[in-house]
């Protein structure tokens, strides 16, 4: 879902940049409350895992592929603020090092793929876990929904200042349709990853810790 | 499992994904690319300013073998992401005095 330069006009790029900068500033402030000596190293590796998994485009219908966005996955594992920072780092590396995602579109891409995914996916995963849906399933469903949310966030910015005049209904239907399919892949990868880590070290997973009455110390 | 072993496991899986499995990833356009091409959203799209950079499009410039080129690019990406993310995490934790989550 990496937008190149030129999909939205300059004012919209700047607006998205302001949204992204504000979001990252909040995350930088709040992330430290999520991290301790045991989970801080995990956060770096969650960013690495998201980067690596994003390289694995999987086919969906009709000559289209999708890849993990990873916002919900990262938020479940290391916390929403830290998770959004992890995905933002990945997007920065991709744009600067690999020419993937436009430089002027970086704010837009952080807004859709790092902020929107976490804002939608993390509260949803938390809610599903609270109503006793198992952690991996909760995470997977939330991650899938967050992909559709991210695609709608893109549509929102396109509506504000797209450089082309495509009917919004058309854009919305097409984006939601294909990203519902990609969301299934996102959900499966997220559920498998969270499930694997939960099977070995459930105490390290942020969402488990945040819902536990007392932190589990091992 | 010890925390250290889990972290090493995550790193190894990431290196495997980025360095080896990525070669088998789908080359089809992703959701946004496809929708943009199909419906004309991309009419004004511009080339990336860094299209000529040594690692552009997940390949190492000058390495002809696609498997090697993509794999090396992926491994470099893993390393850079690790260093940058760890630095950002460290900065958030040590910005104001010693770390603590006790007051939360």
PDB file of C-alpha atoms in Angstrom:
ATOM      1  CA  UNK A   1       0.000   0.000   0.000  1.00  0.00           C
ATOM      2  CA  UNK A   2       3.032   2.259  -0.458  1.00  0.00           C
ATOM      3  CA  UNK A   3       1.854   5.360  -2.314  1.00  0.00           C
ATOM      4  CA  UNK A   4       4.385   6.903  -4.704  1.00  0.00           C
ATOM      5  CA  UNK A   5       4.863  10.651  -5.115  1.00  0.00           C
ATOM      6  CA  UNK A   6       2.154  12.443  -7.059  1.00  0.00           C
ATOM      7  CA  UNK A   7      -0.982  10.532  -6.018  1.00  0.00           C
ATOM      8  CA  UNK A   8      -2.078  13.447  -3.829  1.00  0.00           C
ATOM      9  CA  UNK A   9      -1.292  17.144  -4.227  1.00  0.00           C
ATOM     10  CA  UNK A  10       1.278  19.116  -2.251  1.00  0.00           C
ATOM     11  CA  UNK A  11      -1.072  20.556   0.416  1.00  0.00           C
ATOM     12  CA  UNK A  12      -2.453  17.087   1.112  1.00  0.00           C
ATOM     13  CA  UNK A  13       1.064  15.633   1.287  1.00  0.00           C
ATOM     14  CA  UNK A  14       1.961  18.322   3.796  1.00  0.00           C
ATOM     15  CA  UNK A  15      -1.215  17.724   5.795  1.00  0.00           C
ATOM     16  CA  UNK A  16      -0.451  14.005   5.916  1.00  0.00           C
ATOM     17  CA  UNK A  17       3.105  14.872   6.931  1.00  0.00           C
ATOM     18  CA  UNK A  18       1.790  16.935   9.837  1.00  0.00           C
ATOM     19  CA  UNK A  19      -0.497  14.065  10.899  1.00  0.00           C
ATOM     20  CA  UNK A  20       2.413  11.619  10.727  1.00  0.00           C
ATOM     21  CA  UNK A  21       4.792  13.922  12.615  1.00  0.00           C
ATOM     22  CA  UNK A  22       2.230  14.562  15.350  1.00  0.00           C
ATOM     23  CA  UNK A  23       1.511  10.854  15.636  1.00  0.00           C
ATOM     24  CA  UNK A  24       5.191   9.971  15.883  1.00  0.00           C
ATOM     25  CA  UNK A  25       5.751  12.696  18.486  1.00  0.00           C
ATOM     26  CA  UNK A  26       3.000  11.214  20.660  1.00  0.00           C
ATOM     27  CA  UNK A  27       4.426   7.716  20.161  1.00  0.00           C
ATOM     28  CA  UNK A  28       7.953   8.807  21.110  1.00  0.00           C
ATOM     29  CA  UNK A  29       6.549  10.234  24.336  1.00  0.00           C
ATOM     30  CA  UNK A  30       4.343   7.306  25.257  1.00  0.00           C
ATOM     31  CA  UNK A  31       6.451   4.376  24.038  1.00  0.00           C
ATOM     32  CA  UNK A  32       8.721   4.478  27.042  1.00  0.00           C
ATOM     33  CA  UNK A  33       5.817   3.531  29.317  1.00  0.00           C
ATOM     34  CA  UNK A  34       5.385   0.367  27.264  1.00  0.00           C
ATOM     35  CA  UNK A  35       8.995  -0.728  27.360  1.00  0.00           C
ATOM     36  CA  UNK A  36      11.182  -2.320  29.979  1.00  0.00           C
ATOM     37  CA  UNK A  37      14.528  -4.088  29.892  1.00  0.00           C
ATOM     38  CA  UNK A  38      12.985  -7.283  28.591  1.00  0.00           C
ATOM     39  CA  UNK A  39      10.651  -5.881  25.950  1.00  0.00           C
ATOM     40  CA  UNK A  40      12.847  -3.102  24.500  1.00  0.00           C
ATOM     41  CA  UNK A  41      15.060  -5.553  22.559  1.00  0.00           C
ATOM     42  CA  UNK A  42      11.910  -7.273  21.299  1.00  0.00           C
ATOM     43  CA  UNK A  43      10.710  -3.976  19.803  1.00  0.00           C
ATOM     44  CA  UNK A  44      13.763  -3.684  17.545  1.00  0.00           C
ATOM     45  CA  UNK A  45      13.244  -7.202  16.286  1.00  0.00           C
ATOM     46  CA  UNK A  46       9.535  -6.663  15.732  1.00  0.00           C
ATOM     47  CA  UNK A  47      10.479  -3.825  13.356  1.00  0.00           C
ATOM     48  CA  UNK A  48      12.908  -6.176  11.604  1.00  0.00           C
ATOM     49  CA  UNK A  49      10.263  -8.893  11.332  1.00  0.00           C
ATOM     50  CA  UNK A  50       7.732  -6.454   9.869  1.00  0.00           C
ATOM     51  CA  UNK A  51      10.310  -5.275   7.325  1.00  0.00           C
ATOM     52  CA  UNK A  52      11.112  -8.846   6.296  1.00  0.00           C
ATOM     53  CA  UNK A  53       7.484  -9.977   6.181  1.00  0.00           C
ATOM     54  CA  UNK A  54       6.555  -6.945   4.059  1.00  0.00           C
ATOM     55  CA  UNK A  55       8.875  -8.282   1.348  1.00  0.00           C
ATOM     56  CA  UNK A  56       6.719 -11.383   1.021  1.00  0.00           C
ATOM     57  CA  UNK A  57       3.982 -10.344  -1.367  1.00  0.00           C
ATOM     58  CA  UNK A  58       1.341 -13.051  -1.552  1.00  0.00           C
ATOM     59  CA  UNK A  59      -1.044 -13.388  -4.507  1.00  0.00           C
ATOM     60  CA  UNK A  60      -4.691 -12.457  -4.113  1.00  0.00           C
ATOM     61  CA  UNK A  61      -7.344 -12.454  -6.815  1.00  0.00           C
ATOM     62  CA  UNK A  62      -6.788 -11.268 -10.370  1.00  0.00           C
ATOM     63  CA  UNK A  63      -3.083 -10.531 -10.833  1.00  0.00           C
ATOM     64  CA  UNK A  64      -2.912  -8.599  -7.599  1.00  0.00           C
ATOM     65  CA  UNK A  65      -0.708  -9.172  -4.586  1.00  0.00           C
ATOM     66  CA  UNK A  66      -0.698  -8.004  -1.017  1.00  0.00           C
ATOM     67  CA  UNK A  67       1.748  -7.971   1.838  1.00  0.00           C
ATOM     68  CA  UNK A  68       1.659  -7.635   5.589  1.00  0.00           C
ATOM     69  CA  UNK A  69       1.309  -4.088   6.915  1.00  0.00           C
ATOM     70  CA  UNK A  70       2.105  -5.216  10.431  1.00  0.00           C
ATOM     71  CA  UNK A  71       0.723  -2.356  12.516  1.00  0.00           C
ATOM     72  CA  UNK A  72      -1.655  -4.533  14.506  1.00  0.00           C
ATOM     73  CA  UNK A  73       0.941  -7.289  14.861  1.00  0.00           C
ATOM     74  CA  UNK A  74       3.529  -4.868  16.227  1.00  0.00           C
ATOM     75  CA  UNK A  75       1.015  -3.181  18.543  1.00  0.00           C
ATOM     76  CA  UNK A  76      -0.142  -6.495  20.020  1.00  0.00           C
ATOM     77  CA  UNK A  77       3.446  -7.618  20.597  1.00  0.00           C
ATOM     78  CA  UNK A  78       5.129  -4.469  21.913  1.00  0.00           C
ATOM     79  CA  UNK A  79       2.345  -1.938  22.511  1.00  0.00           C
ATOM     80  CA  UNK A  80       0.485   0.515  20.259  1.00  0.00           C
ATOM     81  CA  UNK A  81       2.869   3.464  20.584  1.00  0.00           C
ATOM     82  CA  UNK A  82       6.001   1.367  20.189  1.00  0.00           C
ATOM     83  CA  UNK A  83       4.324  -0.631  17.420  1.00  0.00           C
ATOM     84  CA  UNK A  84       3.517   2.469  15.383  1.00  0.00           C
ATOM     85  CA  UNK A  85       7.139   3.584  15.773  1.00  0.00           C
ATOM     86  CA  UNK A  86       8.356   0.190  14.545  1.00  0.00           C
ATOM     87  CA  UNK A  87       6.265   0.356  11.368  1.00  0.00           C
ATOM     88  CA  UNK A  88       7.247   4.004  10.805  1.00  0.00           C
ATOM     89  CA  UNK A  89      10.925   3.028  10.916  1.00  0.00           C
ATOM     90  CA  UNK A  90      10.233   0.293   8.365  1.00  0.00           C
ATOM     91  CA  UNK A  91       8.468   2.768   6.050  1.00  0.00           C
ATOM     92  CA  UNK A  92      11.342   5.242   6.364  1.00  0.00           C
ATOM     93  CA  UNK A  93      13.910   2.574   5.490  1.00  0.00           C
ATOM     94  CA  UNK A  94      11.816   1.421   2.530  1.00  0.00           C
ATOM     95  CA  UNK A  95      11.378   4.932   1.142  1.00  0.00           C
ATOM     96  CA  UNK A  96      14.976   6.097   1.585  1.00  0.00           C
ATOM     97  CA  UNK A  97      16.961   2.919   0.981  1.00  0.00           C
ATOM     98  CA  UNK A  98      14.783   0.949  -1.425  1.00  0.00           C
ATOM     99  CA  UNK A  99      12.843   3.690  -3.260  1.00  0.00           C
ATOM    100  CA  UNK A 100       9.622   2.004  -2.121  1.00  0.00           C
ATOM    101  CA  UNK A 101       7.005   4.634  -1.289  1.00  0.00           C
ATOM    102  CA  UNK A 102       7.530   8.246  -2.374  1.00  0.00           C
ATOM    103  CA  UNK A 103       9.573  10.645  -0.241  1.00  0.00           C
ATOM    104  CA  UNK A 104       6.851  13.308  -0.316  1.00  0.00           C
ATOM    105  CA  UNK A 105       4.336  10.515   0.302  1.00  0.00           C
ATOM    106  CA  UNK A 106       6.105   9.331   3.468  1.00  0.00           C
ATOM    107  CA  UNK A 107       3.678  11.208   5.706  1.00  0.00           C
ATOM    108  CA  UNK A 108       0.749   9.704   3.836  1.00  0.00           C
ATOM    109  CA  UNK A 109       2.226   6.218   4.046  1.00  0.00           C
ATOM    110  CA  UNK A 110       2.985   6.529   7.769  1.00  0.00           C
ATOM    111  CA  UNK A 111      -0.563   7.799   8.340  1.00  0.00           C
ATOM    112  CA  UNK A 112      -2.180   4.870   6.521  1.00  0.00           C
ATOM    113  CA  UNK A 113       0.146   1.974   7.318  1.00  0.00           C
ATOM    114  CA  UNK A 114       1.629   2.836  10.728  1.00  0.00           C
ATOM    115  CA  UNK A 115      -0.959   5.037  12.446  1.00  0.00           C
ATOM    116  CA  UNK A 116      -4.331   3.940  11.032  1.00  0.00           C
ATOM    117  CA  UNK A 117      -3.511   0.230  11.327  1.00  0.00           C
ATOM    118  CA  UNK A 118      -2.568   0.609  14.997  1.00  0.00           C
ATOM    119  CA  UNK A 119      -5.449   2.956  15.849  1.00  0.00           C
ATOM    120  CA  UNK A 120      -7.936   0.488  14.412  1.00  0.00           C
ATOM    121  CA  UNK A 121      -6.245  -2.831  15.047  1.00  0.00           C
ATOM    122  CA  UNK A 122      -5.018  -2.468  18.610  1.00  0.00           C
ATOM    123  CA  UNK A 123      -8.281  -1.408  20.304  1.00  0.00           C
ATOM    124  CA  UNK A 124     -10.150  -4.040  18.309  1.00  0.00           C
ATOM    125  CA  UNK A 125      -7.719  -6.802  19.291  1.00  0.00           C
ATOM    126  CA  UNK A 126      -7.960  -5.671  22.912  1.00  0.00           C
ATOM    127  CA  UNK A 127     -11.750  -5.720  22.792  1.00  0.00           C
ATOM    128  CA  UNK A 128     -11.866  -9.176  21.196  1.00  0.00           C
ATOM    129  CA  UNK A 129      -9.446 -10.549  23.779  1.00  0.00           C
ATOM    130  CA  UNK A 130     -11.571  -9.100  26.576  1.00  0.00           C
ATOM    131  CA  UNK A 131     -14.631 -10.934  25.297  1.00  0.00           C
ATOM    132  CA  UNK A 132     -12.564 -14.106  25.584  1.00  0.00           C
ATOM    133  CA  UNK A 133     -11.629 -14.700  21.996  1.00  0.00           C
ATOM    134  CA  UNK A 134      -8.158 -16.299  22.041  1.00  0.00           C
ATOM    135  CA  UNK A 135      -5.223 -13.929  21.605  1.00  0.00           C
ATOM    136  CA  UNK A 136      -4.029 -15.186  18.224  1.00  0.00           C
ATOM    137  CA  UNK A 137      -7.549 -15.134  16.759  1.00  0.00           C
ATOM    138  CA  UNK A 138      -8.271 -11.694  18.212  1.00  0.00           C
ATOM    139  CA  UNK A 139      -5.033 -10.358  16.772  1.00  0.00           C
ATOM    140  CA  UNK A 140      -5.670 -11.909  13.372  1.00  0.00           C
ATOM    141  CA  UNK A 141      -9.202 -10.562  13.029  1.00  0.00           C
ATOM    142  CA  UNK A 142      -8.134  -7.107  14.197  1.00  0.00           C
ATOM    143  CA  UNK A 143      -5.186  -7.097  11.799  1.00  0.00           C
ATOM    144  CA  UNK A 144      -7.409  -8.027   8.863  1.00  0.00           C
ATOM    145  CA  UNK A 145      -9.892  -5.274   9.673  1.00  0.00           C
ATOM    146  CA  UNK A 146      -7.043  -2.783  10.113  1.00  0.00           C
ATOM    147  CA  UNK A 147      -5.932  -3.342   6.509  1.00  0.00           C
ATOM    148  CA  UNK A 148      -9.360  -2.304   5.244  1.00  0.00           C
ATOM    149  CA  UNK A 149      -9.173   0.671   7.629  1.00  0.00           C
ATOM    150  CA  UNK A 150      -5.802   1.641   6.216  1.00  0.00           C
ATOM    151  CA  UNK A 151      -7.185   1.467   2.670  1.00  0.00           C
ATOM    152  CA  UNK A 152     -10.068   3.738   3.704  1.00  0.00           C
ATOM    153  CA  UNK A 153      -7.573   6.151   5.255  1.00  0.00           C
ATOM    154  CA  UNK A 154      -5.851   6.320   1.889  1.00  0.00           C
ATOM    155  CA  UNK A 155      -9.212   7.046   0.253  1.00  0.00           C
ATOM    156  CA  UNK A 156      -9.769   9.842   2.785  1.00  0.00           C
ATOM    157  CA  UNK A 157      -6.499  11.553   1.796  1.00  0.00           C
ATOM    158  CA  UNK A 158      -7.276  10.952  -1.877  1.00  0.00           C
ATOM    159  CA  UNK A 159     -10.653  12.621  -1.344  1.00  0.00           C
ATOM    160  CA  UNK A 160      -8.931  15.593   0.254  1.00  0.00           C
ATOM    161  CA  UNK A 161      -6.465  16.161  -2.541  1.00  0.00           C
ATOM    162  CA  UNK A 162      -6.024  13.469  -5.131  1.00  0.00           C
ATOM    163  CA  UNK A 163      -4.231  14.603  -8.292  1.00  0.00           C
ATOM    164  CA  UNK A 164      -6.749  12.755 -10.453  1.00  0.00           C
ATOM    165  CA  UNK A 165     -10.529  12.937 -10.709  1.00  0.00           C
ATOM    166  CA  UNK A 166     -11.669   9.397 -10.113  1.00  0.00           C
ATOM    167  CA  UNK A 167     -15.139   9.042  -8.579  1.00  0.00           C
ATOM    168  CA  UNK A 168     -14.796   8.444  -4.854  1.00  0.00           C
ATOM    169  CA  UNK A 169     -17.356   5.665  -4.884  1.00  0.00           C
ATOM    170  CA  UNK A 170     -15.274   3.807  -7.449  1.00  0.00           C
ATOM    171  CA  UNK A 171     -12.040   4.310  -5.519  1.00  0.00           C
ATOM    172  CA  UNK A 172     -13.642   3.272  -2.226  1.00  0.00           C
ATOM    173  CA  UNK A 173     -15.255   0.132  -3.631  1.00  0.00           C
ATOM    174  CA  UNK A 174     -12.083  -0.953  -5.426  1.00  0.00           C
ATOM    175  CA  UNK A 175      -9.806  -0.256  -2.445  1.00  0.00           C
ATOM    176  CA  UNK A 176     -12.052  -1.952   0.115  1.00  0.00           C
ATOM    177  CA  UNK A 177     -12.676  -4.925  -2.163  1.00  0.00           C
ATOM    178  CA  UNK A 178      -9.059  -5.806  -2.777  1.00  0.00           C
ATOM    179  CA  UNK A 179      -7.911  -4.947   0.752  1.00  0.00           C
ATOM    180  CA  UNK A 180     -10.569  -7.172   2.296  1.00  0.00           C
ATOM    181  CA  UNK A 181      -8.794 -10.026   0.489  1.00  0.00           C
ATOM    182  CA  UNK A 182      -5.343  -8.795   1.488  1.00  0.00           C
ATOM    183  CA  UNK A 183      -6.681  -8.452   5.031  1.00  0.00           C
ATOM    184  CA  UNK A 184      -7.266 -12.206   5.135  1.00  0.00           C
ATOM    185  CA  UNK A 185      -3.560 -12.737   4.460  1.00  0.00           C
ATOM    186  CA  UNK A 186      -2.644 -10.100   7.018  1.00  0.00           C
ATOM    187  CA  UNK A 187      -4.890 -11.815   9.547  1.00  0.00           C
ATOM    188  CA  UNK A 188      -3.373 -15.244   8.938  1.00  0.00           C
ATOM    189  CA  UNK A 189       0.228 -14.028   9.172  1.00  0.00           C
ATOM    190  CA  UNK A 190      -0.584 -12.014  12.301  1.00  0.00           C
ATOM    191  CA  UNK A 191      -2.413 -14.903  13.983  1.00  0.00           C
ATOM    192  CA  UNK A 192       0.388 -17.367  13.179  1.00  0.00           C
ATOM    193  CA  UNK A 193       3.103 -15.018  14.431  1.00  0.00           C
ATOM    194  CA  UNK A 194       1.294 -14.011  17.614  1.00  0.00           C
ATOM    195  CA  UNK A 195       0.330 -17.650  18.183  1.00  0.00           C
ATOM    196  CA  UNK A 196       3.922 -18.837  17.835  1.00  0.00           C
ATOM    197  CA  UNK A 197       5.244 -16.245  20.278  1.00  0.00           C
ATOM    198  CA  UNK A 198       2.334 -16.805  22.676  1.00  0.00           C
ATOM    199  CA  UNK A 199       3.106 -20.527  22.683  1.00  0.00           C
ATOM    200  CA  UNK A 200       6.629 -19.892  23.937  1.00  0.00           C
ATOM    201  CA  UNK A 201       6.619 -16.594  25.846  1.00  0.00           C
ATOM    202  CA  UNK A 202       3.087 -15.272  26.447  1.00  0.00           C
ATOM    203  CA  UNK A 203       4.474 -13.060  29.223  1.00  0.00           C
ATOM    204  CA  UNK A 204       6.390 -10.940  26.704  1.00  0.00           C
ATOM    205  CA  UNK A 205       3.315 -10.008  24.660  1.00  0.00           C
ATOM    206  CA  UNK A 206       2.161  -6.484  25.441  1.00  0.00           C
ATOM    207  CA  UNK A 207      -1.548  -7.129  24.988  1.00  0.00           C
ATOM    208  CA  UNK A 208      -1.415 -10.006  27.505  1.00  0.00           C
ATOM    209  CA  UNK A 209       0.476  -7.866  29.991  1.00  0.00           C
ATOM    210  CA  UNK A 210      -1.811  -4.872  29.616  1.00  0.00           C
ATOM    211  CA  UNK A 211      -4.905  -6.962  30.381  1.00  0.00           C
ATOM    212  CA  UNK A 212      -3.360  -8.954  33.224  1.00  0.00           C
ATOM    213  CA  UNK A 213      -4.317  -7.681  36.704  1.00  0.00           C
ATOM    214  CA  UNK A 214      -0.678  -7.829  37.795  1.00  0.00           C
ATOM    215  CA  UNK A 215       2.309  -7.948  35.486  1.00  0.00           C
ATOM    216  CA  UNK A 216       3.717 -11.436  35.162  1.00  0.00           C
ATOM    217  CA  UNK A 217       7.344 -11.538  36.162  1.00  0.00           C
ATOM    218  CA  UNK A 218       9.399 -14.524  35.055  1.00  0.00           C
TER     219      UNK A 218
ATOM    220  CA  UNK B   1      12.184 -20.367  26.247  1.00  0.00           C
ATOM    221  CA  UNK B   2      14.684 -17.739  27.235  1.00  0.00           C
ATOM    222  CA  UNK B   3      14.047 -14.243  25.961  1.00  0.00           C
ATOM    223  CA  UNK B   4      17.383 -14.254  24.184  1.00  0.00           C
ATOM    224  CA  UNK B   5      16.507 -17.394  22.256  1.00  0.00           C
ATOM    225  CA  UNK B   6      13.187 -15.918  21.149  1.00  0.00           C
ATOM    226  CA  UNK B   7      14.957 -12.786  19.907  1.00  0.00           C
ATOM    227  CA  UNK B   8      17.526 -14.824  18.020  1.00  0.00           C
ATOM    228  CA  UNK B   9      14.695 -16.866  16.523  1.00  0.00           C
ATOM    229  CA  UNK B  10      12.903 -13.735  15.331  1.00  0.00           C
ATOM    230  CA  UNK B  11      16.122 -12.452  13.760  1.00  0.00           C
ATOM    231  CA  UNK B  12      16.813 -15.738  11.978  1.00  0.00           C
ATOM    232  CA  UNK B  13      13.257 -15.967  10.634  1.00  0.00           C
ATOM    233  CA  UNK B  14      13.512 -12.361   9.429  1.00  0.00           C
ATOM    234  CA  UNK B  15      16.826 -13.040   7.683  1.00  0.00           C
ATOM    235  CA  UNK B  16      15.301 -16.129   6.078  1.00  0.00           C
ATOM    236  CA  UNK B  17      12.244 -14.177   4.880  1.00  0.00           C
ATOM    237  CA  UNK B  18      14.200 -11.173   3.575  1.00  0.00           C
ATOM    238  CA  UNK B  19      17.237 -13.045   2.308  1.00  0.00           C
ATOM    239  CA  UNK B  20      15.740 -16.193   0.781  1.00  0.00           C
ATOM    240  CA  UNK B  21      11.936 -16.460   0.768  1.00  0.00           C
ATOM    241  CA  UNK B  22      11.492 -12.969  -0.711  1.00  0.00           C
ATOM    242  CA  UNK B  23      12.725 -14.342  -4.043  1.00  0.00           C
ATOM    243  CA  UNK B  24       9.518 -16.358  -4.274  1.00  0.00           C
ATOM    244  CA  UNK B  25       7.226 -13.450  -3.405  1.00  0.00           C
ATOM    245  CA  UNK B  26       4.527 -12.478  -5.891  1.00  0.00           C
ATOM    246  CA  UNK B  27       5.664  -9.903  -8.432  1.00  0.00           C
ATOM    247  CA  UNK B  28       2.121  -8.768  -9.170  1.00  0.00           C
ATOM    248  CA  UNK B  29       1.195  -5.169  -8.313  1.00  0.00           C
ATOM    249  CA  UNK B  30      -0.109  -4.781  -4.771  1.00  0.00           C
ATOM    250  CA  UNK B  31      -3.658  -3.709  -3.932  1.00  0.00           C
ATOM    251  CA  UNK B  32      -3.071   0.036  -4.161  1.00  0.00           C
ATOM    252  CA  UNK B  33      -0.936  -0.257  -7.315  1.00  0.00           C
ATOM    253  CA  UNK B  34      -3.535  -2.384  -9.069  1.00  0.00           C
ATOM    254  CA  UNK B  35      -6.474  -0.172  -8.112  1.00  0.00           C
ATOM    255  CA  UNK B  36      -4.479   2.916  -9.140  1.00  0.00           C
ATOM    256  CA  UNK B  37      -3.605   1.497 -12.541  1.00  0.00           C
ATOM    257  CA  UNK B  38      -7.083   0.129 -13.194  1.00  0.00           C
ATOM    258  CA  UNK B  39      -8.886   3.341 -12.317  1.00  0.00           C
ATOM    259  CA  UNK B  40      -6.417   6.008 -13.351  1.00  0.00           C
ATOM    260  CA  UNK B  41      -5.438   7.243  -9.895  1.00  0.00           C
ATOM    261  CA  UNK B  42      -1.782   6.918 -10.898  1.00  0.00           C
ATOM    262  CA  UNK B  43      -1.984   9.235 -13.944  1.00  0.00           C
ATOM    263  CA  UNK B  44       0.047  11.938 -12.175  1.00  0.00           C
ATOM    264  CA  UNK B  45       2.359   9.575 -10.279  1.00  0.00           C
ATOM    265  CA  UNK B  46       6.013  10.551 -10.322  1.00  0.00           C
ATOM    266  CA  UNK B  47       9.118   8.391 -10.439  1.00  0.00           C
ATOM    267  CA  UNK B  48      10.829   7.935  -7.113  1.00  0.00           C
ATOM    268  CA  UNK B  49      13.504  10.562  -6.482  1.00  0.00           C
ATOM    269  CA  UNK B  50      15.930   7.806  -5.452  1.00  0.00           C
ATOM    270  CA  UNK B  51      15.191   5.380  -8.294  1.00  0.00           C
ATOM    271  CA  UNK B  52      18.905   5.233  -9.162  1.00  0.00           C
ATOM    272  CA  UNK B  53      20.073   4.497  -5.628  1.00  0.00           C
ATOM    273  CA  UNK B  54      22.204   1.364  -5.113  1.00  0.00           C
ATOM    274  CA  UNK B  55      19.407  -0.598  -3.425  1.00  0.00           C
ATOM    275  CA  UNK B  56      16.396   0.752  -5.326  1.00  0.00           C
ATOM    276  CA  UNK B  57      13.532  -1.705  -5.750  1.00  0.00           C
ATOM    277  CA  UNK B  58      15.086  -4.265  -3.388  1.00  0.00           C
ATOM    278  CA  UNK B  59      18.084  -5.146  -5.524  1.00  0.00           C
ATOM    279  CA  UNK B  60      21.794  -4.457  -5.218  1.00  0.00           C
ATOM    280  CA  UNK B  61      23.020  -2.452  -8.183  1.00  0.00           C
ATOM    281  CA  UNK B  62      25.666  -4.340 -10.148  1.00  0.00           C
ATOM    282  CA  UNK B  63      24.712  -7.786  -8.831  1.00  0.00           C
ATOM    283  CA  UNK B  64      23.281  -9.606 -11.844  1.00  0.00           C
ATOM    284  CA  UNK B  65      21.929 -12.756 -10.203  1.00  0.00           C
ATOM    285  CA  UNK B  66      18.385 -11.800  -9.133  1.00  0.00           C
ATOM    286  CA  UNK B  67      18.316 -14.283  -6.265  1.00  0.00           C
ATOM    287  CA  UNK B  68      21.570 -12.914  -4.842  1.00  0.00           C
ATOM    288  CA  UNK B  69      20.725  -9.281  -5.561  1.00  0.00           C
ATOM    289  CA  UNK B  70      17.318  -9.412  -3.880  1.00  0.00           C
ATOM    290  CA  UNK B  71      18.565 -11.533  -0.997  1.00  0.00           C
ATOM    291  CA  UNK B  72      21.467  -9.199  -0.240  1.00  0.00           C
ATOM    292  CA  UNK B  73      19.177  -6.168  -0.397  1.00  0.00           C
ATOM    293  CA  UNK B  74      16.817  -7.869   2.032  1.00  0.00           C
ATOM    294  CA  UNK B  75      19.628  -8.666   4.462  1.00  0.00           C
ATOM    295  CA  UNK B  76      20.916  -5.079   4.307  1.00  0.00           C
ATOM    296  CA  UNK B  77      17.360  -3.907   4.996  1.00  0.00           C
ATOM    297  CA  UNK B  78      17.115  -6.188   8.025  1.00  0.00           C
ATOM    298  CA  UNK B  79      20.369  -4.776   9.390  1.00  0.00           C
ATOM    299  CA  UNK B  80      19.496  -1.124   8.790  1.00  0.00           C
ATOM    300  CA  UNK B  81      15.987  -1.561  10.200  1.00  0.00           C
ATOM    301  CA  UNK B  82      17.401  -3.226  13.310  1.00  0.00           C
ATOM    302  CA  UNK B  83      19.933  -0.470  13.966  1.00  0.00           C
ATOM    303  CA  UNK B  84      17.481   2.362  13.290  1.00  0.00           C
ATOM    304  CA  UNK B  85      14.593   0.843  15.270  1.00  0.00           C
ATOM    305  CA  UNK B  86      16.849  -0.017  18.217  1.00  0.00           C
ATOM    306  CA  UNK B  87      18.195   3.538  18.211  1.00  0.00           C
ATOM    307  CA  UNK B  88      14.690   5.035  18.208  1.00  0.00           C
ATOM    308  CA  UNK B  89      13.624   2.685  21.014  1.00  0.00           C
ATOM    309  CA  UNK B  90      16.717   3.571  23.063  1.00  0.00           C
ATOM    310  CA  UNK B  91      16.059   7.284  22.546  1.00  0.00           C
ATOM    311  CA  UNK B  92      12.476   7.012  23.793  1.00  0.00           C
ATOM    312  CA  UNK B  93      13.619   5.188  26.897  1.00  0.00           C
ATOM    313  CA  UNK B  94      16.533   7.357  27.936  1.00  0.00           C
ATOM    314  CA  UNK B  95      15.323  10.758  26.865  1.00  0.00           C
ATOM    315  CA  UNK B  96      14.296  11.939  30.302  1.00  0.00           C
ATOM    316  CA  UNK B  97      16.171  10.375  33.164  1.00  0.00           C
ATOM    317  CA  UNK B  98      16.304   6.673  33.968  1.00  0.00           C
ATOM    318  CA  UNK B  99      13.671   4.409  32.509  1.00  0.00           C
ATOM    319  CA  UNK B 100      10.708   3.342  34.512  1.00  0.00           C
ATOM    320  CA  UNK B 101       7.311   1.875  34.008  1.00  0.00           C
ATOM    321  CA  UNK B 102       6.626   1.795  37.709  1.00  0.00           C
ATOM    322  CA  UNK B 103       4.674   5.044  37.775  1.00  0.00           C
ATOM    323  CA  UNK B 104       2.187   3.793  35.215  1.00  0.00           C
TER     324      UNK B 104
END
